[in-house]
PDB file of C-alpha atoms in Angstrom:
ATOM      1  CA  MET A   1       0.024  -0.018   0.018  1.00 59.00           C
ATOM      2  CA  ARG A   2       1.425   3.368  -0.900  1.00 67.00           C
ATOM      3  CA  VAL A   3       1.999   6.022   1.744  1.00 71.00           C
ATOM      4  CA  SER A   4       2.617   9.512   0.546  1.00 76.00           C
ATOM      5  CA  THR A   5       4.434  11.976   2.710  1.00 78.00           C
ATOM      6  CA  PRO A   6       4.252  15.758   2.070  1.00 78.00           C
ATOM      7  CA  GLU A   7       7.807  15.503   0.609  1.00 84.00           C
ATOM      8  CA  VAL A   8       6.857  12.613  -1.756  1.00 81.00           C
ATOM      9  CA  VAL A   9       3.877  14.610  -2.960  1.00 78.00           C
ATOM     10  CA  GLU A  10       6.090  17.598  -3.598  1.00 83.00           C
ATOM     11  CA  VAL A  11       8.335  15.532  -5.754  1.00 86.00           C
ATOM     12  CA  ALA A  12       5.527  13.837  -7.636  1.00 83.00           C
ATOM     13  CA  SER A  13       3.900  17.214  -8.254  1.00 83.00           C
ATOM     14  CA  MET A  14       7.216  18.593  -9.743  1.00 83.00           C
ATOM     15  CA  VAL A  15       7.563  15.610 -12.003  1.00 86.00           C
ATOM     16  CA  LEU A  16       3.936  14.953 -13.000  1.00 84.00           C
ATOM     17  CA  CYS A  17       2.856  18.692 -13.229  1.00 83.00           C
ATOM     18  CA  GLY A  18       6.102  19.685 -14.842  1.00 86.00           C
ATOM     19  CA  ASP A  19       8.084  17.442 -17.127  1.00 90.00           C
ATOM     20  CA  VAL A  20       5.572  14.698 -17.781  1.00 93.00           C
ATOM     21  CA  ASN A  21       2.613  17.111 -18.329  1.00 92.00           C
ATOM     22  CA  LYS A  22       4.605  19.361 -20.686  1.00 94.00           C
ATOM     23  CA  ARG A  23       6.046  16.373 -22.664  1.00 96.00           C
ATOM     24  CA  ILE A  24       2.504  15.041 -23.225  1.00 96.00           C
ATOM     25  CA  SER A  25       1.095  18.500 -24.196  1.00 96.00           C
ATOM     26  CA  GLY A  26       4.064  19.168 -26.432  1.00 96.00           C
ATOM     27  CA  GLY A  27       3.608  15.846 -28.210  1.00 97.00           C
ATOM     28  CA  ILE A  28      -0.048  16.696 -29.010  1.00 97.00           C
ATOM     29  CA  VAL A  29       1.110  19.997 -30.482  1.00 97.00           C
ATOM     30  CA  LEU A  30       3.866  18.415 -32.545  1.00 97.00           C
ATOM     31  CA  ALA A  31       1.270  16.036 -33.894  1.00 97.00           C
ATOM     32  CA  GLY A  32      -0.863  19.041 -35.084  1.00 98.00           C
ATOM     33  CA  GLY A  33      -3.218  19.353 -32.158  1.00 97.00           C
ATOM     34  CA  ARG A  34      -3.817  21.938 -29.501  1.00 98.00           C
ATOM     35  CA  ALA A  35      -3.105  21.079 -25.839  1.00 97.00           C
ATOM     36  CA  LEU A  36      -2.936  22.780 -22.490  1.00 95.00           C
ATOM     37  CA  GLY A  37      -1.186  21.249 -19.533  1.00 95.00           C
ATOM     38  CA  LEU A  38      -3.047  21.509 -16.255  1.00 93.00           C
ATOM     39  CA  ASN A  39      -3.082  19.715 -12.930  1.00 90.00           C
ATOM     40  CA  GLY A  40      -5.942  18.637 -10.626  1.00 88.00           C
ATOM     41  CA  ARG A  41      -5.351  21.708  -8.394  1.00 88.00           C
ATOM     42  CA  ASP A  42      -5.968  24.232 -11.212  1.00 89.00           C
ATOM     43  CA  ASP A  43      -9.333  25.791 -10.767  1.00 87.00           C
ATOM     44  CA  GLY A  44     -10.226  22.944  -8.398  1.00 88.00           C
ATOM     45  CA  LEU A  45     -10.314  20.332 -11.208  1.00 91.00           C
ATOM     46  CA  LEU A  46      -9.846  17.285  -8.939  1.00 89.00           C
ATOM     47  CA  GLN A  47     -11.177  17.623  -5.422  1.00 88.00           C
ATOM     48  CA  CYS A  48     -10.316  14.733  -3.160  1.00 87.00           C
ATOM     49  CA  THR A  49     -10.961  13.268   0.282  1.00 85.00           C
ATOM     50  CA  LYS A  50      -8.220  11.603   2.405  1.00 83.00           C
ATOM     51  CA  LEU A  51      -8.008   7.905   2.205  1.00 81.00           C
ATOM     52  CA  TYR A  52      -7.110   5.609   5.097  1.00 85.00           C
ATOM     53  CA  GLY A  53      -5.980   1.960   4.711  1.00 86.00           C
ATOM     54  CA  GLY A  54      -5.719  -1.180   6.593  1.00 84.00           C
ATOM     55  CA  ASP A  55      -8.439  -3.664   7.413  1.00 86.00           C
ATOM     56  CA  ASP A  56     -10.032  -1.302   9.909  1.00 88.00           C
ATOM     57  CA  GLY A  57      -9.294   1.888   8.001  1.00 82.00           C
ATOM     58  CA  SER A  58      -6.963   3.209  10.653  1.00 85.00           C
ATOM     59  CA  LEU A  59      -3.699   3.261   8.635  1.00 84.00           C
ATOM     60  CA  ASP A  60      -2.781   6.843   7.727  1.00 79.00           C
ATOM     61  CA  LEU A  61      -1.759   6.819   4.087  1.00 82.00           C
ATOM     62  CA  GLY A  62      -0.449  10.429   4.233  1.00 78.00           C
ATOM     63  CA  ASN A  63      -1.399  12.498   1.265  1.00 79.00           C
ATOM     64  CA  VAL A  64      -3.435   9.849  -0.589  1.00 79.00           C
ATOM     65  CA  GLY A  65      -6.939  10.557  -1.626  1.00 81.00           C
ATOM     66  CA  GLN A  66     -10.048   9.604  -3.513  1.00 83.00           C
ATOM     67  CA  VAL A  67     -11.426  11.926  -6.200  1.00 86.00           C
ATOM     68  CA  GLN A  68     -14.891  13.125  -5.049  1.00 89.00           C
ATOM     69  CA  VAL A  69     -15.537  16.020  -7.429  1.00 88.00           C
ATOM     70  CA  VAL A  70     -14.316  16.705 -11.035  1.00 92.00           C
ATOM     71  CA  ASN A  71     -14.787  20.279 -11.955  1.00 90.00           C
ATOM     72  CA  THR A  72     -15.728  19.781 -15.607  1.00 94.00           C
ATOM     73  CA  GLU A  73     -16.585  23.396 -16.563  1.00 94.00           C
ATOM     74  CA  LEU A  74     -12.985  24.321 -17.528  1.00 93.00           C
ATOM     75  CA  ILE A  75     -12.568  20.944 -19.330  1.00 95.00           C
ATOM     76  CA  HIS A  76     -15.638  21.586 -21.442  1.00 97.00           C
ATOM     77  CA  GLN A  77     -14.668  25.107 -22.194  1.00 96.00           C
ATOM     78  CA  LEU A  78     -11.258  23.951 -23.558  1.00 97.00           C
ATOM     79  CA  LEU A  79     -12.682  21.067 -25.508  1.00 97.00           C
ATOM     80  CA  ASP A  80     -15.296  23.440 -27.064  1.00 98.00           C
ATOM     81  CA  VAL A  81     -12.479  25.494 -28.641  1.00 98.00           C
ATOM     82  CA  GLY A  82     -10.437  22.458 -29.791  1.00 98.00           C
ATOM     83  CA  ILE A  83      -7.912  22.419 -26.967  1.00 98.00           C
ATOM     84  CA  THR A  84      -7.080  18.974 -25.413  1.00 97.00           C
ATOM     85  CA  PRO A  85      -6.640  19.432 -21.612  1.00 97.00           C
ATOM     86  CA  VAL A  86      -3.708  17.270 -20.287  1.00 96.00           C
ATOM     87  CA  ILE A  87      -4.408  16.990 -16.595  1.00 94.00           C
ATOM     88  CA  ALA A  88      -1.688  15.810 -14.128  1.00 91.00           C
ATOM     89  CA  PRO A  89      -3.284  13.628 -11.438  1.00 86.00           C
ATOM     90  CA  ILE A  90      -2.387  15.825  -8.442  1.00 85.00           C
ATOM     91  CA  GLY A  91      -5.504  16.897  -6.683  1.00 82.00           C
ATOM     92  CA  MET A  92      -6.559  19.033  -3.761  1.00 81.00           C
ATOM     93  CA  GLY A  93      -8.900  18.594  -0.784  1.00 78.00           C
ATOM     94  CA  VAL A  94     -12.562  19.093  -1.394  1.00 73.00           C
ATOM     95  CA  LYS A  95     -13.338  22.796  -1.293  1.00 67.00           C
ATOM     96  CA  GLY A  96     -13.720  23.822   2.308  1.00 57.00           C
ATOM     97  CA  ALA A  97     -12.011  20.666   3.690  1.00 59.00           C
ATOM     98  CA  GLU A  98      -8.711  20.645   5.480  1.00 54.00           C
ATOM     99  CA  ASP A  99      -7.383  17.961   3.143  1.00 55.00           C
ATOM    100  CA  ALA A 100      -3.914  18.792   1.699  1.00 55.00           C
ATOM    101  CA  ALA A 101      -2.952  17.986  -1.845  1.00 56.00           C
ATOM    102  CA  VAL A 102      -3.461  14.318  -2.646  1.00 59.00           C
TER     103      VAL A 102
END
């Protein structure tokens, strides 16, 4: 089972939201498409709640979460103008919740 500390999430964010996201977006553009690199924190795209593991749900997995809300408005706006959104899977807590990035 994966346990993600804040330090692990920081590194994952740098890699997924930076290099990986931009390479995928760039590949789409090089193939003749239009793309915009985003991550799940942008405009609250992916809102998550904290997950716990173990048989009894008492194991703290750190910054690991389950997506509860997908803010589709921005996604639809981009698609409507022919832009492919490339979304890195780094989310945020559900709005109003104390959850950190997951």
